[in-house]
Amino acid sequence: MKTSKKILALILVLVMAVAIYGCGSGGNADQASQPAPESSNGGSAAAEQTEEGKEASDPGQEDGMSETMKKIKESGKIIWGTNAAFPPFEMRKGDEVIGVDAEIAAKIAEKLGVELEVVDMDFDGLINALNANQIDFIGAGFTIKPDREEQVLFTDTYFKAVQTIIVQEGNTEITGATDLEGKTIGVQSGTTGDFVAEEYTEDVVRFGNALEAAIDLKNGRLDAVIVDDLPAKLIVEENPGLVLLDEKAADDEEYALAVRKEAVDLKDIINEVLAELKAGGQIDEWVEEYSFLD
Ligand code: GLN
């Protein structure tokens, strides 16, 4: 009995020693190096411990603030990425970018107490620009889509839209969505209109913006253009000879802003701004205000 108790005690001491040694070396390793971006082994529990250990041993770091938020606070500015050829959401007025998204972007900067910088770029480059840290958020009449959700973090939605079909006035061949089968369809590259067009035809012609597509439609080089309803309405109003079909090209979609996946705190702040704006009916007012003809 006595001997077996002794052995048991010895085993316990050994087990504890191994455990303490394990913890100690783990802790030292964590302090010496930045957390690995991805751990291929060790499991999630180990990863969590590493995170906790790091925070506890690094009191100088702002609590739980995302890299994006730290960058915004340090630089005193937030960078909005858009494609300013999408009225009434964003368009150019001289050097300035104006529109509904511009108003929302200004409110976000105001809430954060920082300057707003805008980068006007190709629509189909926005996601890459975001993930390459060239911009801090996307505001571009940007539709929530499952494949985009894999690459960015969407905020709450702020506007409902639908893909519409523009044709030449008097076109008797295309009077509804099914008539688009196999036709030459113009779109803005990388937009939901682009993806919808692909469902109807292999002959999709891609442009930098929908207005360029509309000009080609006017000139008879395209059979139809597919684009979001509000920009479509403005294009048709400004371009005699083009009309909108009543039938839509796809189901409704919703616009949101988007941030990097890690920027959860920025997303939360943007959601607060959106909630305030929506509650006050402000977004609809801006839609009205910027749906003007020049
Ligand atoms: N809503 C469409 C999309 O997200 C088009 C946006 C745009 O052209 N700015 O793809």
Coordinates of C-alpha atoms and ligand atoms in Angstrom, one line a residue:
M1 CA 0.0 0.0 0.0
K2 CA 2.7 2.4 1.1
T3 CA 4.8 1.9 -2.0
S4 CA 1.9 2.2 -4.4
K5 CA 1.0 5.5 -2.8
K6 CA 4.5 6.8 -3.2
I7 CA 4.5 5.7 -6.8
L8 CA 1.2 7.5 -7.4
A9 CA 2.5 10.7 -5.7
L10 CA 5.6 10.5 -7.9
I11 CA 3.5 10.1 -11.0
L12 CA 1.4 13.1 -10.0
V13 CA 4.4 15.2 -9.4
L14 CA 5.8 14.2 -12.8
V15 CA 2.5 15.0 -14.6
M16 CA 2.3 18.4 -12.9
A17 CA 5.9 19.2 -13.8
V18 CA 5.3 18.3 -17.5
A19 CA 2.2 20.5 -17.4
I20 CA 3.9 23.5 -15.9
Y21 CA 6.9 23.1 -18.2
G22 CA 4.5 22.9 -21.2
C23 CA 2.7 26.1 -20.2
G24 CA 5.9 28.0 -19.5
S25 CA 7.5 27.3 -22.8
G26 CA 4.2 28.0 -24.6
G27 CA 3.9 31.3 -22.9
N28 CA 7.5 32.3 -23.8
A29 CA 7.0 31.4 -27.4
D30 CA 3.8 33.5 -27.6
Q31 CA 5.5 36.6 -26.2
A32 CA 8.4 36.3 -28.5
S33 CA 6.4 36.0 -31.8
Q34 CA 3.4 37.5 -33.3
P35 CA 0.4 35.2 -33.6
A36 CA 0.7 33.1 -36.7
P37 CA -1.9 34.1 -39.2
E38 CA -3.0 30.5 -39.7
S39 CA -2.3 27.5 -37.5
S40 CA -2.2 24.2 -39.4
N41 CA -2.2 22.2 -36.2
G42 CA -2.8 22.6 -32.5
G43 CA -6.5 23.0 -32.7
S44 CA -8.7 25.9 -31.9
A45 CA -8.4 25.6 -28.1
A46 CA -4.7 26.2 -28.4
A47 CA -5.2 29.1 -30.7
E48 CA -7.6 30.7 -28.2
Q49 CA -5.1 30.3 -25.4
T50 CA -2.4 32.0 -27.5
E51 CA -4.7 34.9 -28.1
E52 CA -5.6 35.3 -24.4
G53 CA -2.0 35.0 -23.3
K54 CA -0.9 37.6 -25.8
E55 CA -3.5 40.2 -24.7
A56 CA -2.8 39.6 -21.0
S57 CA 0.9 40.1 -21.6
D58 CA 0.6 43.1 -23.8
P59 CA -1.1 45.8 -21.8
G60 CA -0.1 48.6 -24.2
Q61 CA -2.5 47.4 -26.9
E62 CA -5.9 48.9 -27.3
D63 CA -8.4 46.4 -26.2
G64 CA -9.7 44.2 -29.1
M65 CA -9.4 47.0 -31.7
S66 CA -9.1 45.7 -35.2
E67 CA -6.0 46.5 -37.3
T68 CA -8.2 48.6 -39.5
M69 CA -9.6 50.7 -36.7
K70 CA -6.1 51.2 -35.3
K71 CA -5.0 52.4 -38.7
I72 CA -7.9 54.8 -39.0
K73 CA -7.3 56.3 -35.6
E74 CA -3.6 56.7 -36.1
S75 CA -3.9 58.2 -39.6
G76 CA -6.9 60.4 -38.7
K77 CA -8.6 59.3 -41.9
I78 CA -10.8 56.6 -43.4
I79 CA -10.6 55.7 -47.0
W80 CA -13.8 55.0 -49.0
G81 CA -13.5 53.0 -52.2
T82 CA -16.1 53.4 -54.9
N83 CA -16.7 53.7 -58.7
A84 CA -18.2 57.1 -59.1
A85 CA -20.3 56.4 -62.2
F86 CA -23.4 55.0 -60.5
P87 CA -26.0 57.7 -60.0
P88 CA -27.7 58.5 -57.7
F89 CA -25.3 56.5 -55.4
E90 CA -22.1 58.0 -56.6
M91 CA -21.1 60.3 -59.4
R92 CA -18.5 63.0 -60.0
K93 CA -19.1 66.7 -59.8
G94 CA -15.8 68.2 -60.8
D95 CA -13.2 66.8 -58.5
E96 CA -15.8 65.8 -55.9
V97 CA -17.6 62.5 -55.6
I98 CA -21.3 63.1 -54.6
G99 CA -24.3 60.9 -54.1
V100 CA -26.1 58.8 -51.6
D101 CA -23.0 56.7 -50.7
A102 CA -20.9 59.9 -50.5
E103 CA -23.4 61.2 -47.8
I104 CA -23.3 57.9 -45.9
A105 CA -19.4 57.8 -46.1
A106 CA -19.3 61.4 -44.7
K107 CA -21.5 60.3 -41.8
I108 CA -19.2 57.4 -41.1
A109 CA -16.1 59.6 -41.0
E110 CA -18.0 62.1 -38.8
K111 CA -19.0 59.3 -36.4
L112 CA -15.3 58.2 -36.2
G113 CA -14.1 61.8 -35.9
V114 CA -11.7 61.4 -38.8
E115 CA -11.3 62.8 -42.4
L116 CA -12.8 61.1 -45.3
E117 CA -10.7 60.2 -48.3
V118 CA -12.2 58.8 -51.5
V119 CA -10.6 56.5 -54.0
D120 CA -12.6 56.4 -57.3
M121 CA -11.6 53.2 -59.1
D122 CA -12.9 50.4 -61.4
F123 CA -15.8 48.6 -59.8
D124 CA -14.3 45.2 -60.4
G125 CA -11.2 46.1 -58.5
L126 CA -12.9 47.2 -55.3
I127 CA -12.7 43.9 -53.4
N128 CA -9.0 43.4 -54.1
A129 CA -8.3 47.0 -53.1
L130 CA -10.1 46.5 -49.8
N131 CA -8.2 43.3 -49.0
A132 CA -4.9 45.0 -50.1
N133 CA -5.5 47.8 -47.5
Q134 CA -5.8 50.5 -50.2
I135 CA -9.3 51.4 -49.1
D136 CA -11.0 50.8 -45.7
F137 CA -14.6 50.2 -46.9
I138 CA -16.6 49.8 -50.1
G139 CA -19.6 52.0 -50.7
A140 CA -20.7 51.5 -54.3
G141 CA -24.3 50.4 -54.5
F142 CA -22.6 47.2 -53.6
T143 CA -24.9 44.2 -53.6
I144 CA -24.7 41.4 -51.0
K145 CA -23.8 38.1 -52.8
P146 CA -22.7 34.8 -51.3
D147 CA -19.4 34.7 -53.2
R148 CA -18.6 38.3 -52.1
E149 CA -19.4 37.3 -48.5
E150 CA -16.5 35.0 -48.6
Q151 CA -14.1 37.8 -49.4
V152 CA -15.5 40.8 -47.4
L153 CA -17.6 41.6 -44.3
F154 CA -20.9 43.2 -45.3
T155 CA -22.7 45.7 -43.0
D156 CA -26.4 45.8 -42.7
T157 CA -28.3 46.6 -45.8
Y158 CA -29.6 50.1 -46.7
F159 CA -31.3 49.9 -50.0
K160 CA -33.2 47.4 -52.2
A161 CA -32.5 47.2 -55.9
V162 CA -33.3 45.0 -58.9
Q163 CA -31.6 44.3 -62.2
T164 CA -33.5 46.0 -65.1
I165 CA -33.3 45.7 -68.8
I166 CA -32.7 48.6 -71.2
V167 CA -33.4 48.3 -74.9
Q168 CA -33.8 50.6 -77.9
E169 CA -37.2 52.2 -78.1
G170 CA -39.4 50.2 -80.5
N171 CA -37.6 47.0 -80.1
T172 CA -40.2 44.3 -80.7
E173 CA -37.9 41.4 -80.3
I174 CA -37.0 41.9 -76.7
T175 CA -40.1 42.7 -74.6
G176 CA -39.3 40.5 -71.6
A177 CA -36.5 38.7 -69.8
T178 CA -36.7 35.4 -71.6
D179 CA -36.2 37.2 -74.9
L180 CA -32.6 37.9 -73.7
E181 CA -31.6 34.3 -74.5
G182 CA -28.5 34.3 -76.7
K183 CA -28.6 38.1 -77.2
T184 CA -25.7 40.6 -77.1
I185 CA -25.9 42.1 -73.6
G186 CA -23.9 45.0 -72.3
V187 CA -23.0 45.3 -68.6
Q188 CA -20.6 47.0 -66.2
S189 CA -17.8 44.5 -65.5
G190 CA -18.0 42.5 -62.3
T191 CA -21.5 43.7 -61.3
T192 CA -24.5 41.7 -60.5
G193 CA -25.8 42.8 -63.9
D194 CA -22.8 41.0 -65.4
F195 CA -23.6 37.8 -63.5
V196 CA -27.3 38.0 -64.4
A197 CA -26.5 38.5 -68.1
E198 CA -24.3 35.4 -68.1
E199 CA -27.4 33.4 -67.2
Y200 CA -29.1 34.5 -70.5
T201 CA -26.2 34.5 -73.0
E202 CA -22.6 33.8 -73.7
D203 CA -22.4 37.1 -75.6
V204 CA -21.8 39.5 -72.7
V205 CA -20.0 42.7 -73.5
R206 CA -18.3 44.3 -70.5
F207 CA -17.7 48.0 -69.9
G208 CA -16.2 50.2 -67.3
N209 CA -19.6 51.6 -66.4
A210 CA -23.2 51.2 -67.4
L211 CA -23.4 54.6 -69.3
E212 CA -20.7 53.4 -71.7
A213 CA -22.8 50.3 -72.3
A214 CA -25.9 52.4 -72.9
I215 CA -24.1 54.4 -75.5
D216 CA -23.2 51.3 -77.4
L217 CA -26.8 50.1 -77.1
K218 CA -27.9 53.4 -78.6
N219 CA -25.5 53.0 -81.5
G220 CA -26.9 49.5 -82.2
R221 CA -23.9 47.5 -81.1
L222 CA -25.8 45.8 -78.3
D223 CA -29.3 44.3 -78.0
A224 CA -29.8 45.2 -74.3
V225 CA -28.1 46.5 -71.2
I226 CA -28.7 45.0 -67.7
V227 CA -28.1 47.3 -64.8
D228 CA -29.5 48.2 -61.4
D229 CA -32.9 50.0 -61.5
L230 CA -32.1 53.5 -60.3
P231 CA -29.0 54.1 -62.5
A232 CA -31.0 52.5 -65.3
K233 CA -33.8 55.0 -64.8
L234 CA -31.5 57.9 -64.9
I235 CA -29.7 56.6 -68.0
V236 CA -33.0 56.2 -69.9
E237 CA -34.2 59.7 -68.8
E238 CA -31.0 61.2 -70.1
N239 CA -30.8 59.2 -73.3
P240 CA -33.8 59.5 -75.7
G241 CA -34.2 56.4 -77.8
L242 CA -33.6 54.1 -74.9
V243 CA -36.4 52.5 -72.8
L244 CA -36.7 50.3 -69.7
L245 CA -38.7 47.0 -69.8
D246 CA -41.3 46.5 -67.1
E247 CA -40.1 43.0 -66.5
K248 CA -37.0 42.7 -64.4
A249 CA -34.0 40.6 -65.2
A250 CA -33.6 38.9 -61.8
D251 CA -34.9 38.9 -58.2
D252 CA -34.5 41.8 -55.8
E253 CA -31.0 42.4 -54.3
E254 CA -29.8 44.6 -51.4
Y255 CA -27.0 47.1 -51.1
A256 CA -24.6 47.2 -48.1
L257 CA -21.2 48.6 -47.4
A258 CA -18.3 46.2 -46.9
V259 CA -15.2 46.2 -44.8
R260 CA -12.3 43.8 -44.3
K261 CA -13.2 40.5 -42.5
E262 CA -11.2 41.5 -39.5
A263 CA -12.8 44.9 -39.1
V264 CA -15.8 43.8 -37.1
D265 CA -15.6 47.0 -34.9
L266 CA -15.8 49.2 -38.0
K267 CA -18.7 47.2 -39.3
D268 CA -20.5 47.7 -36.0
I269 CA -20.0 51.5 -36.1
I270 CA -21.2 51.7 -39.8
N271 CA -24.3 49.7 -38.7
E272 CA -25.0 52.3 -36.0
V273 CA -24.7 55.1 -38.6
L274 CA -27.0 53.2 -41.1
A275 CA -29.5 52.5 -38.3
E276 CA -29.7 56.2 -37.5
L277 CA -30.0 57.2 -41.1
K278 CA -32.7 54.7 -41.9
A279 CA -34.7 55.6 -38.8
G280 CA -34.7 59.2 -39.9
G281 CA -35.7 58.4 -43.5
Q282 CA -32.5 60.1 -44.6
I283 CA -31.4 57.6 -47.2
D284 CA -34.7 57.9 -49.2
E285 CA -34.3 61.7 -49.0
W286 CA -30.8 61.5 -50.5
V287 CA -32.0 59.0 -53.2
E288 CA -34.6 61.7 -54.2
E289 CA -32.1 64.5 -53.9
Y290 CA -29.4 62.9 -56.1
S291 CA -31.8 61.5 -58.8
F292 CA -31.6 64.8 -60.6
L293 CA -30.9 65.3 -64.3
D294 CA -28.0 67.6 -65.2
Ligands
GLN1 N1 -25.3 46.6 -57.4 C1 -24.4 46.1 -58.4 C2 -23.3 45.2 -57.8 O1 -23.0 45.2 -56.7 C3 -23.8 47.2 -59.2 C4 -23.0 48.2 -58.5 C5 -22.2 49.2 -59.3 O2 -22.2 49.2 -60.5 N2 -21.7 50.2 -58.6 O3 -22.7 44.5 -58.5

